[in-house]
Amino acid sequence: MSGGTFNYHESRIEGMADYVRRTYLKHKSKEWIEFVQTQKWKCFRPYSKETLAIFKKAYKVLRTAYIYAKCIDYLEAGDYGEEDFKEYLELKIGELNRELKKSIKASPDQVKTWIEDYDENDYWY
């Protein structure tokens, strides 16, 4: 296993970024919003466009932090030399920027899974 400089805690940052991305996608999905609003408790409220913009920014910040931590981890552990470090960092940041330029949407399978896993207790405000 490579790295270890940060005791693999960078994966926690990655997990946070993925959670923020999933939440963003859920609240943008018309199918998800329609499903949850039909539940008997009706306690779910979709987030506003402004809040969703903040979630998208948070995803970028967290994902960027993960990329930097992972690359530094590999450099410090001796898995990368300085040139590899710079190249990989540039590659991963470029991939993230391309991802964010595209319209981020949930796939029908993702929405289906969210609906199947729905628990109304997750949405008490």
Short mmCIF file of N, CA, C and O in Angstrom, two decimals:
data_model
loop_
_atom_site.label_atom_id
_atom_site.label_comp_id
_atom_site.label_asym_id
_atom_site.label_seq_id
_atom_site.Cartn_x
_atom_site.Cartn_y
_atom_site.Cartn_z
N MET A 1 0.84 -1.17 0.00
CA MET A 1 0.00 0.00 0.00
C MET A 1 0.89 1.24 0.00
O MET A 1 1.85 1.31 0.74
N SER A 2 0.56 2.18 -0.84
CA SER A 2 1.36 3.39 -0.96
C SER A 2 0.96 4.43 0.07
O SER A 2 -0.13 4.38 0.63
N GLY A 3 1.83 5.39 0.24
CA GLY A 3 1.52 6.52 1.11
C GLY A 3 1.60 6.18 2.57
O GLY A 3 2.44 5.42 3.02
N GLY A 4 0.73 6.79 3.35
CA GLY A 4 0.69 6.55 4.78
C GLY A 4 1.16 7.74 5.59
O GLY A 4 1.08 7.71 6.82
N THR A 5 1.62 8.78 4.92
CA THR A 5 2.13 9.95 5.63
C THR A 5 1.09 10.54 6.57
O THR A 5 1.39 10.96 7.68
N PHE A 6 -0.16 10.56 6.13
CA PHE A 6 -1.24 11.13 6.93
C PHE A 6 -2.10 10.03 7.56
O PHE A 6 -3.25 10.26 7.92
N ASN A 7 -1.53 8.83 7.69
CA ASN A 7 -2.27 7.69 8.22
C ASN A 7 -3.57 7.43 7.45
O ASN A 7 -4.58 7.03 8.01
N TYR A 8 -3.53 7.75 6.17
CA TYR A 8 -4.66 7.53 5.24
C TYR A 8 -5.89 8.35 5.61
O TYR A 8 -6.99 8.06 5.15
N HIS A 9 -5.73 9.40 6.38
CA HIS A 9 -6.86 10.26 6.75
C HIS A 9 -7.37 11.09 5.58
O HIS A 9 -8.50 11.61 5.65
N GLU A 10 -6.58 11.20 4.52
CA GLU A 10 -7.07 11.94 3.36
C GLU A 10 -8.33 11.28 2.78
O GLU A 10 -9.16 11.93 2.17
N SER A 11 -8.49 9.99 3.05
CA SER A 11 -9.70 9.30 2.57
C SER A 11 -10.95 9.84 3.26
O SER A 11 -12.05 9.77 2.71
N ARG A 12 -10.80 10.38 4.46
CA ARG A 12 -11.94 11.00 5.14
C ARG A 12 -12.38 12.26 4.40
O ARG A 12 -13.57 12.55 4.30
N ILE A 13 -11.41 13.02 3.92
CA ILE A 13 -11.73 14.21 3.13
C ILE A 13 -12.45 13.78 1.84
O ILE A 13 -13.45 14.40 1.45
N GLU A 14 -11.96 12.72 1.23
CA GLU A 14 -12.60 12.22 0.02
C GLU A 14 -14.04 11.79 0.31
O GLU A 14 -14.95 12.06 -0.47
N GLY A 15 -14.25 11.14 1.45
CA GLY A 15 -15.60 10.73 1.84
C GLY A 15 -16.52 11.92 2.04
O GLY A 15 -17.69 11.88 1.65
N MET A 16 -16.00 12.99 2.65
CA MET A 16 -16.81 14.19 2.83
C MET A 16 -17.17 14.80 1.47
O MET A 16 -18.32 15.21 1.25
N ALA A 17 -16.20 14.85 0.57
CA ALA A 17 -16.45 15.40 -0.77
C ALA A 17 -17.52 14.58 -1.48
O ALA A 17 -18.45 15.14 -2.08
N ASP A 18 -17.44 13.27 -1.39
CA ASP A 18 -18.44 12.41 -2.04
C ASP A 18 -19.83 12.61 -1.43
O ASP A 18 -20.82 12.63 -2.15
N TYR A 19 -19.90 12.77 -0.13
CA TYR A 19 -21.19 13.01 0.53
C TYR A 19 -21.80 14.32 0.04
O TYR A 19 -22.99 14.39 -0.27
N VAL A 20 -20.98 15.37 -0.01
CA VAL A 20 -21.47 16.68 -0.47
C VAL A 20 -21.94 16.57 -1.92
O VAL A 20 -22.99 17.10 -2.27
N ARG A 21 -21.20 15.86 -2.75
CA ARG A 21 -21.59 15.68 -4.16
C ARG A 21 -22.92 14.94 -4.26
O ARG A 21 -23.81 15.34 -5.01
N ARG A 22 -23.09 13.86 -3.50
CA ARG A 22 -24.35 13.11 -3.53
C ARG A 22 -25.53 13.97 -3.06
O ARG A 22 -26.60 13.93 -3.65
N THR A 23 -25.32 14.74 -2.01
CA THR A 23 -26.39 15.61 -1.51
C THR A 23 -26.75 16.64 -2.56
O THR A 23 -27.93 16.90 -2.81
N TYR A 24 -25.76 17.22 -3.19
CA TYR A 24 -25.98 18.19 -4.27
C TYR A 24 -26.81 17.55 -5.39
O TYR A 24 -27.81 18.11 -5.84
N LEU A 25 -26.41 16.36 -5.81
CA LEU A 25 -27.12 15.68 -6.90
C LEU A 25 -28.55 15.32 -6.50
O LEU A 25 -29.47 15.44 -7.31
N LYS A 26 -28.74 14.87 -5.27
CA LYS A 26 -30.09 14.54 -4.81
C LYS A 26 -31.01 15.76 -4.91
O LYS A 26 -32.12 15.67 -5.41
N HIS A 27 -30.54 16.87 -4.40
CA HIS A 27 -31.37 18.07 -4.35
C HIS A 27 -31.56 18.72 -5.72
O HIS A 27 -32.40 19.61 -5.86
N LYS A 28 -30.82 18.30 -6.72
CA LYS A 28 -31.03 18.77 -8.08
C LYS A 28 -31.89 17.80 -8.89
O LYS A 28 -32.37 18.15 -9.96
N SER A 29 -32.08 16.61 -8.40
CA SER A 29 -32.81 15.57 -9.14
C SER A 29 -34.32 15.76 -8.98
O SER A 29 -34.86 15.64 -7.88
N LYS A 30 -35.00 16.02 -10.08
CA LYS A 30 -36.45 16.21 -10.04
C LYS A 30 -37.16 14.95 -9.55
O LYS A 30 -38.11 15.03 -8.77
N GLU A 31 -36.69 13.80 -9.99
CA GLU A 31 -37.32 12.53 -9.59
C GLU A 31 -37.21 12.33 -8.08
O GLU A 31 -38.17 11.91 -7.43
N TRP A 32 -36.05 12.63 -7.51
CA TRP A 32 -35.85 12.47 -6.08
C TRP A 32 -36.74 13.44 -5.30
O TRP A 32 -37.41 13.06 -4.34
N ILE A 33 -36.77 14.68 -5.71
CA ILE A 33 -37.58 15.69 -5.03
C ILE A 33 -39.06 15.30 -5.08
O ILE A 33 -39.75 15.35 -4.06
N GLU A 34 -39.52 14.89 -6.25
CA GLU A 34 -40.93 14.49 -6.39
C GLU A 34 -41.24 13.29 -5.50
O GLU A 34 -42.28 13.24 -4.84
N PHE A 35 -40.34 12.31 -5.46
CA PHE A 35 -40.56 11.13 -4.62
C PHE A 35 -40.67 11.51 -3.15
O PHE A 35 -41.61 11.13 -2.46
N VAL A 36 -39.71 12.26 -2.66
CA VAL A 36 -39.68 12.58 -1.23
C VAL A 36 -40.86 13.46 -0.84
O VAL A 36 -41.43 13.29 0.24
N GLN A 37 -41.28 14.35 -1.71
CA GLN A 37 -42.40 15.23 -1.39
C GLN A 37 -43.72 14.47 -1.35
O GLN A 37 -44.69 14.96 -0.78
N THR A 38 -43.77 13.29 -1.91
CA THR A 38 -45.00 12.49 -1.85
C THR A 38 -45.08 11.63 -0.59
O THR A 38 -46.12 11.01 -0.35
N GLN A 39 -44.04 11.60 0.21
CA GLN A 39 -44.06 10.81 1.43
C GLN A 39 -45.00 11.45 2.46
O GLN A 39 -45.19 12.67 2.47
N LYS A 40 -45.57 10.63 3.33
CA LYS A 40 -46.60 11.11 4.25
C LYS A 40 -46.12 12.19 5.22
O LYS A 40 -46.91 13.00 5.67
N TRP A 41 -44.83 12.20 5.54
CA TRP A 41 -44.35 13.17 6.53
C TRP A 41 -44.14 14.55 5.93
O TRP A 41 -44.22 15.54 6.62
N LYS A 42 -43.85 14.60 4.65
CA LYS A 42 -43.67 15.86 3.92
C LYS A 42 -42.76 16.85 4.65
O LYS A 42 -43.02 18.04 4.71
N CYS A 43 -41.70 16.35 5.23
CA CYS A 43 -40.80 17.23 5.97
C CYS A 43 -39.57 17.62 5.14
O CYS A 43 -38.76 18.41 5.57
N PHE A 44 -39.47 17.09 3.94
CA PHE A 44 -38.32 17.37 3.08
C PHE A 44 -38.54 18.66 2.31
O PHE A 44 -39.60 18.88 1.75
N ARG A 45 -37.53 19.49 2.30
CA ARG A 45 -37.57 20.70 1.48
C ARG A 45 -36.31 20.75 0.64
O ARG A 45 -35.21 20.72 1.18
N PRO A 46 -36.47 20.84 -0.68
CA PRO A 46 -35.27 20.91 -1.52
C PRO A 46 -34.50 22.21 -1.24
O PRO A 46 -35.09 23.22 -0.87
N TYR A 47 -33.20 22.15 -1.41
CA TYR A 47 -32.37 23.33 -1.19
C TYR A 47 -32.52 24.32 -2.33
O TYR A 47 -32.78 23.94 -3.47
N SER A 48 -32.32 25.58 -2.03
CA SER A 48 -32.41 26.65 -3.03
C SER A 48 -31.21 26.57 -3.97
O SER A 48 -30.20 25.90 -3.68
N LYS A 49 -31.31 27.30 -5.08
CA LYS A 49 -30.20 27.36 -6.04
C LYS A 49 -28.94 27.93 -5.39
O LYS A 49 -27.84 27.49 -5.68
N GLU A 50 -29.13 28.90 -4.51
CA GLU A 50 -27.98 29.51 -3.83
C GLU A 50 -27.27 28.49 -2.93
O GLU A 50 -26.05 28.41 -2.90
N THR A 51 -28.06 27.72 -2.21
CA THR A 51 -27.48 26.69 -1.34
C THR A 51 -26.79 25.62 -2.17
O THR A 51 -25.70 25.15 -1.82
N LEU A 52 -27.40 25.24 -3.28
CA LEU A 52 -26.79 24.24 -4.16
C LEU A 52 -25.47 24.74 -4.73
O LEU A 52 -24.52 23.98 -4.88
N ALA A 53 -25.38 26.04 -5.03
CA ALA A 53 -24.12 26.61 -5.52
C ALA A 53 -23.04 26.50 -4.44
O ALA A 53 -21.87 26.22 -4.75
N ILE A 54 -23.43 26.67 -3.19
CA ILE A 54 -22.47 26.53 -2.08
C ILE A 54 -22.02 25.07 -1.97
O ILE A 54 -20.84 24.80 -1.75
N PHE A 55 -22.96 24.13 -2.13
CA PHE A 55 -22.60 22.71 -2.09
C PHE A 55 -21.61 22.37 -3.20
O PHE A 55 -20.65 21.63 -2.99
N LYS A 56 -21.84 22.91 -4.39
CA LYS A 56 -20.94 22.65 -5.52
C LYS A 56 -19.54 23.21 -5.22
O LYS A 56 -18.54 22.55 -5.46
N LYS A 57 -19.50 24.39 -4.64
CA LYS A 57 -18.21 24.99 -4.27
C LYS A 57 -17.54 24.16 -3.17
O LYS A 57 -16.32 23.93 -3.22
N ALA A 58 -18.32 23.72 -2.20
CA ALA A 58 -17.77 22.89 -1.11
C ALA A 58 -17.19 21.60 -1.67
O ALA A 58 -16.13 21.14 -1.23
N TYR A 59 -17.89 21.00 -2.63
CA TYR A 59 -17.38 19.78 -3.26
C TYR A 59 -16.02 20.05 -3.89
O TYR A 59 -15.08 19.29 -3.71
N LYS A 60 -15.91 21.16 -4.62
CA LYS A 60 -14.64 21.49 -5.28
C LYS A 60 -13.52 21.69 -4.25
O LYS A 60 -12.42 21.17 -4.42
N VAL A 61 -13.83 22.40 -3.19
CA VAL A 61 -12.81 22.67 -2.16
C VAL A 61 -12.37 21.36 -1.49
O VAL A 61 -11.17 21.11 -1.33
N LEU A 62 -13.33 20.53 -1.10
CA LEU A 62 -12.98 19.26 -0.44
C LEU A 62 -12.23 18.33 -1.38
O LEU A 62 -11.26 17.68 -0.97
N ARG A 63 -12.68 18.25 -2.60
CA ARG A 63 -12.01 17.36 -3.57
C ARG A 63 -10.58 17.86 -3.84
O ARG A 63 -9.65 17.07 -3.94
N THR A 64 -10.42 19.18 -3.93
CA THR A 64 -9.09 19.76 -4.13
C THR A 64 -8.20 19.45 -2.93
O THR A 64 -7.02 19.06 -3.10
N ALA A 65 -8.73 19.58 -1.73
CA ALA A 65 -7.96 19.26 -0.53
C ALA A 65 -7.53 17.80 -0.53
O ALA A 65 -6.37 17.47 -0.20
N TYR A 66 -8.43 16.92 -0.93
CA TYR A 66 -8.09 15.49 -1.02
C TYR A 66 -6.97 15.26 -2.02
O TYR A 66 -6.01 14.54 -1.73
N ILE A 67 -7.07 15.86 -3.19
CA ILE A 67 -6.05 15.68 -4.23
C ILE A 67 -4.69 16.14 -3.73
O ILE A 67 -3.69 15.44 -3.88
N TYR A 68 -4.65 17.33 -3.12
CA TYR A 68 -3.38 17.83 -2.59
C TYR A 68 -2.83 16.91 -1.50
O TYR A 68 -1.63 16.58 -1.49
N ALA A 69 -3.68 16.49 -0.58
CA ALA A 69 -3.22 15.62 0.50
C ALA A 69 -2.69 14.31 -0.05
O ALA A 69 -1.64 13.82 0.40
N LYS A 70 -3.38 13.73 -1.01
CA LYS A 70 -2.96 12.45 -1.58
C LYS A 70 -1.61 12.59 -2.29
O LYS A 70 -0.71 11.76 -2.12
N CYS A 71 -1.46 13.65 -3.08
CA CYS A 71 -0.20 13.85 -3.80
C CYS A 71 0.96 14.12 -2.85
O CYS A 71 2.06 13.59 -3.03
N ILE A 72 0.72 14.93 -1.82
CA ILE A 72 1.77 15.19 -0.83
C ILE A 72 2.11 13.92 -0.08
O ILE A 72 3.28 13.64 0.21
N ASP A 73 1.10 13.13 0.23
CA ASP A 73 1.30 11.85 0.90
C ASP A 73 2.25 10.97 0.09
O ASP A 73 3.22 10.42 0.62
N TYR A 74 1.99 10.83 -1.19
CA TYR A 74 2.84 10.00 -2.05
C TYR A 74 4.26 10.56 -2.17
O TYR A 74 5.23 9.80 -2.18
N LEU A 75 4.38 11.89 -2.24
CA LEU A 75 5.70 12.51 -2.31
C LEU A 75 6.48 12.25 -1.02
O LEU A 75 7.63 11.79 -1.05
N GLU A 76 5.85 12.49 0.11
CA GLU A 76 6.51 12.31 1.40
C GLU A 76 6.84 10.85 1.69
O GLU A 76 7.81 10.55 2.37
N ALA A 77 6.05 9.93 1.19
CA ALA A 77 6.29 8.51 1.42
C ALA A 77 7.34 7.95 0.46
O ALA A 77 7.74 6.79 0.59
N GLY A 78 7.75 8.76 -0.50
CA GLY A 78 8.76 8.30 -1.44
C GLY A 78 8.19 7.57 -2.65
O GLY A 78 8.94 7.02 -3.46
N ASP A 79 6.87 7.56 -2.78
CA ASP A 79 6.25 6.91 -3.95
C ASP A 79 6.40 7.77 -5.19
O ASP A 79 6.36 7.24 -6.31
N TYR A 80 6.49 9.09 -5.03
CA TYR A 80 6.68 10.03 -6.13
C TYR A 80 7.96 10.80 -5.92
O TYR A 80 8.32 11.12 -4.78
N GLY A 81 8.60 11.15 -7.04
CA GLY A 81 9.64 12.16 -7.02
C GLY A 81 8.96 13.51 -7.20
O GLY A 81 7.74 13.58 -7.42
N GLU A 82 9.73 14.58 -7.16
CA GLU A 82 9.13 15.90 -7.27
C GLU A 82 8.42 16.12 -8.61
O GLU A 82 7.35 16.72 -8.66
N GLU A 83 9.02 15.64 -9.69
CA GLU A 83 8.40 15.82 -11.01
C GLU A 83 7.10 15.02 -11.12
O GLU A 83 6.10 15.52 -11.64
N ASP A 84 7.11 13.78 -10.64
CA ASP A 84 5.89 12.96 -10.64
C ASP A 84 4.80 13.64 -9.81
O ASP A 84 3.64 13.67 -10.20
N PHE A 85 5.21 14.16 -8.67
CA PHE A 85 4.28 14.86 -7.78
C PHE A 85 3.59 16.00 -8.52
O PHE A 85 2.36 16.12 -8.51
N LYS A 86 4.37 16.84 -9.17
CA LYS A 86 3.82 18.00 -9.87
C LYS A 86 2.92 17.57 -11.03
O LYS A 86 1.85 18.14 -11.24
N GLU A 87 3.37 16.58 -11.78
CA GLU A 87 2.59 16.10 -12.93
C GLU A 87 1.26 15.50 -12.50
O GLU A 87 0.21 15.77 -13.09
N TYR A 88 1.30 14.65 -11.48
CA TYR A 88 0.08 13.99 -11.01
C TYR A 88 -0.89 15.01 -10.41
O TYR A 88 -2.10 14.94 -10.63
N LEU A 89 -0.35 15.96 -9.66
CA LEU A 89 -1.18 17.00 -9.08
C LEU A 89 -1.88 17.79 -10.18
O LEU A 89 -3.10 18.01 -10.13
N GLU A 90 -1.13 18.20 -11.19
CA GLU A 90 -1.70 18.94 -12.32
C GLU A 90 -2.75 18.12 -13.06
O GLU A 90 -3.82 18.62 -13.40
N LEU A 91 -2.47 16.85 -13.25
CA LEU A 91 -3.40 15.95 -13.93
C LEU A 91 -4.72 15.86 -13.15
O LEU A 91 -5.81 16.01 -13.72
N LYS A 92 -4.64 15.60 -11.85
CA LYS A 92 -5.83 15.41 -11.03
C LYS A 92 -6.65 16.70 -10.88
O LYS A 92 -7.89 16.67 -10.90
N ILE A 93 -5.98 17.83 -10.73
CA ILE A 93 -6.69 19.11 -10.64
C ILE A 93 -7.37 19.41 -11.98
O ILE A 93 -8.51 19.88 -12.02
N GLY A 94 -6.70 19.09 -13.08
CA GLY A 94 -7.30 19.27 -14.40
C GLY A 94 -8.54 18.41 -14.59
O GLY A 94 -9.55 18.86 -15.13
N GLU A 95 -8.47 17.16 -14.13
CA GLU A 95 -9.63 16.26 -14.21
C GLU A 95 -10.81 16.82 -13.41
O GLU A 95 -11.95 16.79 -13.87
N LEU A 96 -10.52 17.32 -12.23
CA LEU A 96 -11.57 17.90 -11.39
C LEU A 96 -12.19 19.11 -12.07
O LEU A 96 -13.42 19.24 -12.12
N ASN A 97 -11.38 19.98 -12.63
CA ASN A 97 -11.90 21.17 -13.31
C ASN A 97 -12.76 20.80 -14.51
O ASN A 97 -13.80 21.41 -14.74
N ARG A 98 -12.36 19.78 -15.26
CA ARG A 98 -13.17 19.32 -16.40
C ARG A 98 -14.50 18.74 -15.92
O ARG A 98 -15.55 18.96 -16.52
N GLU A 99 -14.45 17.99 -14.82
CA GLU A 99 -15.68 17.43 -14.24
C GLU A 99 -16.64 18.54 -13.86
O GLU A 99 -17.85 18.45 -14.12
N LEU A 100 -16.13 19.59 -13.24
CA LEU A 100 -16.98 20.67 -12.75
C LEU A 100 -17.51 21.55 -13.88
O LEU A 100 -18.56 22.19 -13.72
N LYS A 101 -16.84 21.57 -15.02
CA LYS A 101 -17.33 22.34 -16.17
C LYS A 101 -18.53 21.65 -16.82
O LYS A 101 -19.38 22.31 -17.39
N LYS A 102 -18.55 20.32 -16.73
CA LYS A 102 -19.69 19.58 -17.27
C LYS A 102 -20.87 19.75 -16.32
O LYS A 102 -20.71 20.03 -15.14
N SER A 103 -22.04 19.52 -16.84
CA SER A 103 -23.23 19.53 -15.99
C SER A 103 -23.21 18.26 -15.16
O SER A 103 -23.21 17.16 -15.70
N ILE A 104 -23.17 18.42 -13.85
CA ILE A 104 -23.14 17.27 -12.96
C ILE A 104 -24.58 16.81 -12.73
O ILE A 104 -25.40 17.57 -12.24
N LYS A 105 -24.87 15.60 -13.13
CA LYS A 105 -26.22 15.06 -13.00
C LYS A 105 -26.16 13.67 -12.39
O LYS A 105 -25.18 12.96 -12.54
N ALA A 106 -27.23 13.30 -11.74
CA ALA A 106 -27.35 11.95 -11.20
C ALA A 106 -27.86 11.03 -12.29
O ALA A 106 -28.72 11.41 -13.08
N SER A 107 -27.33 9.83 -12.33
CA SER A 107 -27.81 8.85 -13.29
C SER A 107 -29.15 8.29 -12.80
O SER A 107 -29.44 8.32 -11.60
N PRO A 108 -29.98 7.77 -13.70
CA PRO A 108 -31.24 7.15 -13.27
C PRO A 108 -31.03 6.05 -12.23
O PRO A 108 -31.83 5.89 -11.32
N ASP A 109 -29.94 5.30 -12.36
CA ASP A 109 -29.65 4.24 -11.39
C ASP A 109 -29.35 4.81 -10.00
O ASP A 109 -29.74 4.23 -8.99
N GLN A 110 -28.64 5.95 -9.96
CA GLN A 110 -28.37 6.58 -8.67
C GLN A 110 -29.67 7.01 -8.00
O GLN A 110 -29.88 6.77 -6.80
N VAL A 111 -30.55 7.65 -8.77
CA VAL A 111 -31.82 8.11 -8.21
C VAL A 111 -32.63 6.92 -7.71
O VAL A 111 -33.21 6.95 -6.62
N LYS A 112 -32.65 5.84 -8.48
CA LYS A 112 -33.39 4.63 -8.09
C LYS A 112 -32.86 4.09 -6.76
O LYS A 112 -33.63 3.74 -5.87
N THR A 113 -31.55 4.07 -6.60
CA THR A 113 -30.94 3.60 -5.35
C THR A 113 -31.33 4.50 -4.19
O THR A 113 -31.65 4.02 -3.11
N TRP A 114 -31.30 5.81 -4.39
CA TRP A 114 -31.68 6.74 -3.33
C TRP A 114 -33.12 6.50 -2.90
O TRP A 114 -33.44 6.54 -1.72
N ILE A 115 -34.00 6.29 -3.87
CA ILE A 115 -35.41 6.05 -3.56
C ILE A 115 -35.58 4.74 -2.81
O ILE A 115 -36.30 4.67 -1.81
N GLU A 116 -34.87 3.71 -3.25
CA GLU A 116 -34.95 2.41 -2.57
C GLU A 116 -34.41 2.48 -1.14
O GLU A 116 -34.90 1.80 -0.25
N ASP A 117 -33.39 3.31 -0.92
CA ASP A 117 -32.76 3.43 0.40
C ASP A 117 -33.38 4.53 1.26
O ASP A 117 -32.90 4.81 2.35
N TYR A 118 -34.45 5.14 0.79
CA TYR A 118 -35.05 6.28 1.47
C TYR A 118 -35.52 5.91 2.88
O TYR A 118 -36.14 4.88 3.10
N ASP A 119 -35.22 6.79 3.82
CA ASP A 119 -35.71 6.66 5.19
C ASP A 119 -36.18 8.05 5.62
O ASP A 119 -35.38 8.97 5.72
N GLU A 120 -37.47 8.18 5.85
CA GLU A 120 -38.03 9.50 6.18
C GLU A 120 -37.38 10.12 7.41
O GLU A 120 -37.33 11.34 7.55
N ASN A 121 -36.83 9.32 8.31
CA ASN A 121 -36.19 9.86 9.51
C ASN A 121 -34.91 10.63 9.20
O ASN A 121 -34.44 11.39 10.04
N ASP A 122 -34.37 10.44 8.00
CA ASP A 122 -33.19 11.19 7.59
C ASP A 122 -33.52 12.64 7.28
O ASP A 122 -32.63 13.46 7.12
N TYR A 123 -34.80 12.97 7.18
CA TYR A 123 -35.19 14.30 6.72
C TYR A 123 -36.02 15.07 7.72
O TYR A 123 -36.76 15.97 7.37
N TRP A 124 -35.88 14.77 8.99
CA TRP A 124 -36.52 15.59 10.01
C TRP A 124 -35.69 16.84 10.21
O TRP A 124 -34.49 16.77 10.44
N TYR A 125 -36.31 17.97 10.14
CA TYR A 125 -35.57 19.22 10.30
C TYR A 125 -35.83 19.80 11.67
O TYR A 125 -36.83 19.67 12.25
#
